Amino acid sequence: MPIQIKTLGRSDLLRLPPGEDLLVGLYRICREQGVSLGVFSATGSVRNATLGHLDQECGDACRQILDTDHELVHCGGNISLQADSLSIRAHAVVSDRQGQVSAGELLAAEVHVVELFVQEVKGAPLTRELDPETGLWLWPVA
Amino acid sequence: MPIQIKTLGRSDLLRLPPGEDLLVGLYRICREQGVSLGVFSATGSVRNATLGHLDQECGDACRQILDTDHELVHCGGNISLQADSLSIRAHAVVSDRQGQVSAGELLAAEVHVVELFVQEVKGAPLTRELDPETGLWLWPVA
Amino acid sequence: MPIQIKTLGRSDLLRLPPGEDLLVGLYRICREQGVSLGVFSATGSVRNATLGHLDQECGDACRQILDTDHELVHCGGNISLQADSLSIRAHAVVSDRQGQVSAGELLAAEVHVVELFVQEVKGAPLTRELDPETGLWLWPVA
């Protein structure tokens, strides 16, 4: 596949409201700003995070539910499309007050304080399609 | 709050001097280059890192002092203002030679080898103000 | 050393082919696109990752071999030159299905699903040279 040239669009640095779910907030910000392709990163402090770990055999995610407060040491990922809808994939590293570190795909997390950087990428849209081999929604391979 | 359009300014890739504190070096680079809004990431190898874990109840940070050498697997965060001064918030994931992983807000770390990417963001300044509810210095909510 | 102004070049968001080594894929993409200076980040799911932890005393890396499937929670680093060749340095945080987190310099990892963001930086080239003190190939200090 020939690689199409992409450039950077708008940038935003902002704080999500306390109590909002981090992913819900990310989808909201992307919709409000019309971002359908890009990358993001976030740090801060969250509650009740749910992490996922992909089982490569069956394509399902094992869920890890963290019911205490956690430092959001790093959250990052990308923004693209799945069918006509926005699709955000996020991964996160968190730690608790005893220094215990957890990490995985971020499936949910309630915002205590979350500072977010969203970087729009401009160019041909990237769309996730159902991959019959893995059962996952994936971009075409480059 | 209406979101104001931000764009990217100057970019830098550089190495911090051995022995300097990572945060002191970051503040120095931002001052030398006149960066008051932006994001950064760093990787490398550090000594004597101190990590913080926010206690969401009281707003204080529990400190975790690591007195051996650590791989700086990821350090990232943002640059903004607090009153008229530069304010840098950094989080980091580190690991030791036995593979033990620690992560939290980065409060201090002596540079052995640190490679740094600083990306300036241009637009209306972002200023931290004391939030009476949490006791933290925070940006306005978007 | 006076800091030379750098700006951003081309951006790419893409998926690496399953079965390819992550670093081999990164080198291939950078060569195909003519990127010799930049930063990248990646997330996804990998197999048989090898992590390294620098021994600051002797300059060698202790290797940690992970022979099961892992979530690629974060992989990031930079692209520059070493002599006339491309030189990519990557660090990664991974987790397994039991939630065990590992992190270090990424030395190898077989791609299951890896989504990659590559951001070219334009400006004077950065070249790694052998540092007699540490035995490492390093950029000049800023």
Coordinates of C-alpha atoms in Angstrom, one line a residue:
Chain A
M1 CA 0.0 0.0 0.0
P2 CA 1.5 3.4 -0.9
I3 CA 1.8 5.6 2.1
Q4 CA -0.2 8.8 1.9
I5 CA 1.3 11.9 3.3
K6 CA -0.3 13.1 6.5
T7 CA 0.3 16.4 8.3
L8 CA -0.7 17.8 11.7
G9 CA -3.9 19.7 12.3
R10 CA -5.1 21.4 15.5
S11 CA -3.6 20.8 18.9
D12 CA -5.3 21.0 22.3
L13 CA -4.2 20.9 25.9
L14 CA -7.1 20.8 28.3
R15 CA -8.4 19.3 31.5
L16 CA -11.3 16.9 31.7
P17 CA -14.1 17.6 34.2
P18 CA -13.9 15.6 37.5
G19 CA -16.3 12.7 37.6
E20 CA -16.5 12.2 33.8
D21 CA -15.3 9.0 32.4
L22 CA -11.9 9.5 30.7
L23 CA -13.0 7.8 27.4
V24 CA -16.4 9.5 27.3
G25 CA -14.5 12.8 27.8
L26 CA -12.1 12.0 25.0
Y27 CA -14.9 11.1 22.6
R28 CA -16.7 14.3 23.5
I29 CA -13.7 16.5 22.9
C30 CA -13.0 14.9 19.6
R31 CA -16.6 15.4 18.5
E32 CA -16.7 19.0 19.7
Q33 CA -13.5 19.7 17.7
G34 CA -14.2 17.6 14.7
V35 CA -11.1 15.4 15.1
S36 CA -11.5 12.1 13.4
L37 CA -7.8 11.2 13.0
G38 CA -5.1 11.8 15.6
V39 CA -3.2 10.8 18.7
F40 CA -3.5 11.8 22.3
S41 CA -1.8 11.5 25.7
A42 CA -3.0 12.1 29.2
T43 CA -1.8 12.1 32.8
G44 CA -3.3 12.7 36.2
S45 CA -5.3 10.8 38.8
V46 CA -8.3 8.5 38.3
R47 CA -10.7 6.2 40.1
N48 CA -12.2 2.8 39.3
A49 CA -10.1 2.1 36.2
T50 CA -10.8 -1.0 34.2
L51 CA -7.9 -2.4 32.1
G52 CA -8.1 -5.0 29.4
H53 CA -5.5 -7.5 28.3
L54 CA -6.1 -9.1 24.9
D55 CA -6.1 -12.9 24.6
Q56 CA -4.4 -13.3 21.3
E57 CA -5.9 -16.8 20.9
C58 CA -9.5 -15.9 21.1
G59 CA -9.5 -12.1 20.5
D60 CA -11.3 -11.4 23.8
A61 CA -10.0 -9.1 26.5
C62 CA -9.4 -10.2 30.1
R63 CA -10.6 -7.4 32.3
Q64 CA -8.8 -6.1 35.4
I65 CA -10.9 -3.9 37.7
L66 CA -9.0 -1.5 40.0
D67 CA -11.4 -0.2 42.6
T68 CA -9.1 2.2 44.4
D69 CA -7.6 5.6 43.5
H70 CA -4.7 5.5 41.0
E71 CA -2.1 7.9 39.6
L72 CA -2.6 8.0 35.8
V73 CA 1.1 7.8 35.0
H74 CA 0.5 7.6 31.2
C75 CA -2.5 7.2 28.9
G76 CA -2.0 7.3 25.2
G77 CA -3.5 6.1 21.9
N78 CA -5.1 7.1 18.7
I79 CA -8.3 8.4 17.2
S80 CA -9.7 7.0 13.9
L81 CA -12.9 5.7 12.4
Q82 CA -14.8 2.4 12.7
A83 CA -17.5 2.3 10.0
D84 CA -18.8 5.9 10.1
S85 CA -18.2 6.3 13.9
L86 CA -15.3 7.7 15.8
S87 CA -13.1 5.0 17.3
I88 CA -10.6 5.7 20.1
R89 CA -8.1 3.2 21.4
A90 CA -6.4 4.0 24.7
H91 CA -3.8 2.2 26.8
A92 CA -2.7 3.3 30.3
V93 CA -0.2 2.8 33.0
V94 CA -1.4 3.5 36.6
S95 CA 0.0 3.1 40.1
D96 CA -1.5 3.1 43.5
R97 CA -0.3 4.7 46.8
Q98 CA 1.7 1.6 47.7
G99 CA 3.5 1.9 44.4
Q100 CA 1.8 -1.1 42.8
V101 CA 1.8 -0.6 39.0
S102 CA -0.9 -1.8 36.6
A103 CA -1.1 -1.4 32.8
G104 CA -3.3 -2.5 29.9
E105 CA -5.9 -1.2 27.4
L106 CA -7.9 1.5 29.1
L107 CA -11.6 0.5 29.1
A108 CA -12.9 2.9 31.7
A109 CA -11.7 5.3 34.4
E110 CA -13.4 8.1 36.4
V111 CA -11.5 11.4 36.2
H112 CA -10.2 13.0 39.4
V113 CA -7.7 15.2 37.6
V114 CA -6.9 14.5 34.0
E115 CA -4.8 16.7 31.7
L116 CA -5.1 15.8 28.1
F117 CA -3.1 16.6 24.9
V118 CA -5.0 15.9 21.6
Q119 CA -3.1 16.2 18.3
E120 CA -5.2 16.0 15.1
V121 CA -3.6 14.4 12.1
K122 CA -4.8 15.4 8.6
G123 CA -4.9 13.2 5.6
A124 CA -6.8 10.3 4.2
P125 CA -9.1 8.8 6.9
L126 CA -8.1 5.6 8.6
T127 CA -11.0 3.2 9.1
R128 CA -11.1 0.0 11.3
E129 CA -12.5 -3.0 9.6
L130 CA -13.4 -6.4 11.1
D131 CA -10.4 -8.7 10.6
P132 CA -11.7 -12.2 10.2
E133 CA -8.4 -13.8 11.4
T134 CA -8.2 -12.1 14.8
G135 CA -11.8 -11.0 15.3
L136 CA -10.5 -7.5 15.9
W137 CA -11.4 -4.1 14.3
L138 CA -8.1 -3.1 12.6
W139 CA -6.6 -0.6 10.2
P140 CA -5.2 -1.9 6.9
V141 CA -1.6 -3.0 7.2
A142 CA 1.1 -0.6 6.0
Chain B
M1 CA -15.7 27.3 27.8
P2 CA -15.1 27.7 24.1
I3 CA -12.0 25.9 23.0
Q4 CA -9.4 28.2 21.5
I5 CA -7.4 26.9 18.5
K6 CA -3.8 25.9 19.3
T7 CA -1.1 25.1 16.9
L8 CA 2.4 23.6 17.2
G9 CA 5.5 25.8 17.7
R10 CA 9.1 24.7 17.9
S11 CA 10.3 21.2 18.4
D12 CA 13.5 20.0 20.1
L13 CA 15.2 16.7 20.4
L14 CA 18.2 16.9 22.8
R15 CA 20.2 15.1 25.5
L16 CA 20.4 16.4 29.1
P17 CA 23.8 16.6 30.8
P18 CA 24.7 13.7 33.1
G19 CA 24.3 14.6 36.7
E20 CA 21.6 17.3 36.2
D21 CA 18.2 16.7 37.7
L22 CA 15.8 15.8 35.0
L23 CA 13.2 18.4 36.1
V24 CA 15.8 21.1 36.6
G25 CA 17.1 20.4 33.1
L26 CA 13.5 20.5 31.6
Y27 CA 12.9 23.9 33.3
R28 CA 16.2 25.2 32.0
I29 CA 15.6 24.1 28.4
C30 CA 12.1 25.6 28.4
R31 CA 13.4 28.9 29.8
E32 CA 16.3 29.0 27.3
Q33 CA 13.9 28.4 24.4
G34 CA 11.0 30.5 25.7
V35 CA 8.6 27.6 25.8
S36 CA 5.6 28.4 28.2
L37 CA 3.1 25.9 26.8
G38 CA 3.8 22.4 25.4
V39 CA 4.3 18.8 26.0
F40 CA 7.4 16.6 26.3
S41 CA 8.6 13.0 26.5
A42 CA 11.9 11.5 27.6
T43 CA 13.6 8.1 27.9
G44 CA 16.9 6.9 29.1
S45 CA 18.5 5.9 32.4
V46 CA 18.4 7.7 35.8
R47 CA 19.5 7.5 39.4
N48 CA 17.8 8.3 42.7
A49 CA 14.3 8.9 41.3
T50 CA 11.5 10.1 43.6
L51 CA 8.0 9.3 42.5
G52 CA 4.8 10.8 44.0
H53 CA 1.3 9.2 44.3
L54 CA -1.5 11.7 44.9
D55 CA -3.8 11.0 47.8
Q56 CA -7.1 12.1 46.4
E57 CA -8.7 12.5 49.8
C58 CA -6.2 15.1 51.2
G59 CA -4.4 16.3 48.1
D60 CA -0.9 15.3 49.4
A61 CA 1.5 13.1 47.5
C62 CA 2.9 9.9 49.0
R63 CA 6.6 9.8 48.1
Q64 CA 8.4 6.7 46.8
I65 CA 12.2 7.0 46.8
L66 CA 14.2 4.7 44.5
D67 CA 17.9 4.7 45.5
T68 CA 19.2 2.5 42.8
D69 CA 19.8 2.9 39.0
H70 CA 16.7 2.7 36.9
E71 CA 15.8 2.6 33.2
L72 CA 13.7 5.6 32.4
V73 CA 11.2 3.7 30.3
H74 CA 8.8 6.7 29.8
C75 CA 8.6 10.2 31.1
G76 CA 5.9 12.5 29.8
G77 CA 3.9 15.5 30.7
N78 CA 3.1 19.1 30.0
I79 CA 4.5 22.7 30.3
S80 CA 2.2 25.6 31.3
L81 CA 2.1 28.5 33.8
Q82 CA 1.3 28.8 37.5
A83 CA 0.9 32.5 38.4
D84 CA 3.7 34.0 36.2
S85 CA 6.0 31.1 36.5
L86 CA 6.7 28.1 34.4
S87 CA 5.0 24.9 35.7
I88 CA 6.1 21.5 34.5
R89 CA 4.2 18.3 35.5
A90 CA 5.9 15.1 34.7
H91 CA 5.0 11.4 35.2
A92 CA 7.4 8.5 34.7
V93 CA 7.6 4.7 34.4
V94 CA 11.0 3.2 35.5
S95 CA 12.4 -0.3 35.9
D96 CA 15.4 -1.7 37.6
R97 CA 17.8 -4.5 36.6
Q98 CA 15.7 -7.2 38.2
G99 CA 12.7 -6.0 36.0
Q100 CA 10.8 -4.4 39.0
V101 CA 8.6 -1.6 37.5
S102 CA 7.7 1.6 39.4
A103 CA 5.6 4.5 38.2
G104 CA 4.1 7.8 39.4
E105 CA 4.5 11.6 39.2
L106 CA 8.2 12.3 38.7
L107 CA 9.4 14.6 41.5
A108 CA 13.2 14.2 41.1
A109 CA 15.7 12.0 39.1
E110 CA 19.4 12.4 38.5
V111 CA 20.2 12.1 34.8
H112 CA 22.6 9.3 33.6
V113 CA 21.5 9.4 30.0
V114 CA 18.2 11.2 29.2
E115 CA 17.0 12.0 25.6
L116 CA 14.2 14.6 25.5
F117 CA 11.6 15.7 23.0
V118 CA 10.0 19.1 23.7
Q119 CA 7.1 20.2 21.6
E120 CA 5.9 23.8 22.0
V121 CA 2.2 24.5 21.7
K122 CA 1.1 28.0 20.6
G123 CA -2.1 29.7 21.5
A124 CA -3.7 31.3 24.6
P125 CA -1.6 30.6 27.7
L126 CA -2.8 27.9 30.2
T127 CA -2.4 28.9 33.8
R128 CA -2.8 26.7 36.9
E129 CA -4.9 28.2 39.7
L130 CA -5.4 26.9 43.2
D131 CA -8.5 24.7 43.2
P132 CA -10.1 25.0 46.6
E133 CA -11.9 21.7 46.4
T134 CA -8.8 19.5 45.8
G135 CA -6.0 21.8 47.1
L136 CA -4.2 21.3 43.7
W137 CA -3.0 23.9 41.2
L138 CA -5.2 23.1 38.1
W139 CA -6.1 24.4 34.7
P140 CA -9.7 25.5 34.1
V141 CA -11.9 22.6 33.0
A142 CA -12.7 22.2 29.2
Chain C
M1 CA 25.9 24.5 22.3
P2 CA 23.4 26.9 20.6
I3 CA 20.1 25.1 20.1
Q4 CA 19.1 24.9 16.5
I5 CA 15.5 25.4 15.5
K6 CA 13.6 22.3 14.6
T7 CA 10.2 21.9 13.1
L8 CA 7.8 19.0 12.4
G9 CA 7.8 17.2 9.1
R10 CA 5.5 14.4 7.9
S11 CA 3.3 12.4 10.2
D12 CA 2.1 8.8 9.8
L13 CA -0.4 6.6 11.6
L14 CA -0.2 3.0 10.4
R15 CA -0.4 -0.7 11.4
L16 CA 2.6 -3.0 11.2
P17 CA 2.1 -6.4 9.6
P18 CA 1.5 -9.4 12.0
G19 CA 4.6 -11.5 12.5
E20 CA 7.1 -8.7 11.7
D21 CA 9.5 -7.6 14.5
L22 CA 8.4 -4.3 15.8
L23 CA 11.9 -2.7 15.5
V24 CA 12.5 -4.2 12.0
G25 CA 9.1 -2.7 11.0
L26 CA 10.0 0.7 12.4
Y27 CA 13.3 0.8 10.6
R28 CA 11.6 -0.3 7.4
I29 CA 8.9 2.5 7.7
C30 CA 11.5 5.1 8.4
R31 CA 13.6 4.1 5.4
E32 CA 10.6 3.9 3.1
Q33 CA 9.5 7.4 4.1
G34 CA 13.0 8.9 4.4
V35 CA 12.7 9.8 8.1
S36 CA 16.1 10.2 9.7
L37 CA 15.0 12.4 12.7
G38 CA 11.9 12.0 14.7
V39 CA 9.8 10.5 17.5
F40 CA 7.3 7.7 17.5
S41 CA 4.8 5.9 19.8
A42 CA 3.1 2.5 19.4
T43 CA 0.5 0.5 21.2
G44 CA -1.1 -3.0 20.6
S45 CA -0.3 -6.6 21.4
V46 CA 3.0 -8.4 20.9
R47 CA 4.7 -11.8 21.4
N48 CA 8.2 -12.8 22.7
A49 CA 9.3 -9.3 23.7
T50 CA 12.9 -8.8 24.9
L51 CA 13.5 -5.9 27.2
G52 CA 16.9 -4.4 28.3
H53 CA 17.9 -2.7 31.5
L54 CA 21.1 -0.7 31.3
D55 CA 23.8 -1.4 33.9
Q56 CA 25.1 2.1 34.4
E57 CA 28.4 0.8 35.9
C58 CA 29.5 -1.3 32.8
G59 CA 27.3 0.0 30.0
D60 CA 25.9 -3.4 29.3
A61 CA 22.2 -4.2 29.1
C62 CA 20.6 -7.0 31.3
R63 CA 18.1 -8.8 29.1
Q64 CA 14.6 -9.9 30.2
I65 CA 12.9 -12.3 27.8
L66 CA 9.1 -12.6 28.0
D67 CA 8.0 -15.7 26.2
T68 CA 4.2 -15.2 26.5
D69 CA 1.7 -12.8 24.8
H70 CA 1.8 -9.2 26.1
E71 CA -0.3 -6.1 25.7
L72 CA 2.0 -3.4 24.3
V73 CA 0.7 -0.7 26.7
H74 CA 3.2 1.9 25.5
C75 CA 6.2 1.9 23.2
G76 CA 8.0 5.2 22.5
G77 CA 11.4 6.6 21.5
N78 CA 13.3 8.5 18.9
I79 CA 14.9 8.2 15.4
S80 CA 18.3 9.7 14.6
L81 CA 21.6 8.7 13.1
Q82 CA 24.6 6.6 14.2
A83 CA 27.5 7.2 11.8
D84 CA 25.6 7.2 8.5
S85 CA 23.0 4.7 9.5
L86 CA 19.5 5.1 11.0
S87 CA 19.4 4.5 14.8
I88 CA 16.1 3.9 16.6
R89 CA 15.9 3.7 20.4
A90 CA 12.7 2.3 21.8
H91 CA 11.4 1.7 25.3
A92 CA 8.2 -0.2 26.2
V93 CA 5.8 -1.0 28.9
V94 CA 4.0 -4.4 28.5
S95 CA 1.5 -6.4 30.6
D96 CA 0.4 -10.0 30.5
R97 CA -3.1 -11.5 31.1
Q98 CA -2.5 -11.8 34.8
G99 CA -1.8 -8.1 35.0
Q100 CA 2.0 -8.5 35.5
V101 CA 3.7 -5.4 34.2
S102 CA 7.2 -5.3 32.6
A103 CA 9.2 -2.4 31.2
G104 CA 12.5 -1.5 29.7
E105 CA 14.4 -0.7 26.5
L106 CA 12.6 -2.7 23.7
L107 CA 15.2 -4.9 22.0
A108 CA 12.8 -7.2 20.1
A109 CA 9.0 -8.0 19.9
E110 CA 7.0 -9.9 17.4
V111 CA 3.9 -7.9 16.2
H112 CA 0.5 -9.4 16.8
V113 CA -1.3 -6.0 16.4
V114 CA 0.8 -2.8 16.5
E115 CA -0.5 0.7 15.7
L116 CA 2.3 3.1 15.2
F117 CA 2.5 6.9 15.0
V118 CA 5.7 8.3 13.5
Q119 CA 6.4 12.0 13.6
E120 CA 9.3 13.4 11.5
V121 CA 11.3 16.3 13.0
K122 CA 13.2 18.5 10.5
G123 CA 16.4 20.4 11.2
A124 CA 20.1 19.7 11.7
P125 CA 20.7 16.0 11.9
L126 CA 21.4 14.4 15.3
T127 CA 24.1 11.8 15.2
R128 CA 25.1 9.3 18.0
E129 CA 28.8 9.1 18.7
L130 CA 30.6 6.6 21.0
D131 CA 30.9 8.2 24.4
P132 CA 34.2 6.9 26.0
E133 CA 33.0 7.5 29.5
T134 CA 29.8 5.4 29.3
G135 CA 30.6 3.1 26.4
L136 CA 27.2 4.2 24.9
W137 CA 26.4 5.8 21.5
L138 CA 25.0 9.2 22.5
W139 CA 23.9 12.5 21.1
P140 CA 25.9 15.6 22.1
V141 CA 24.7 17.2 25.3
A142 CA 22.4 20.3 25.1

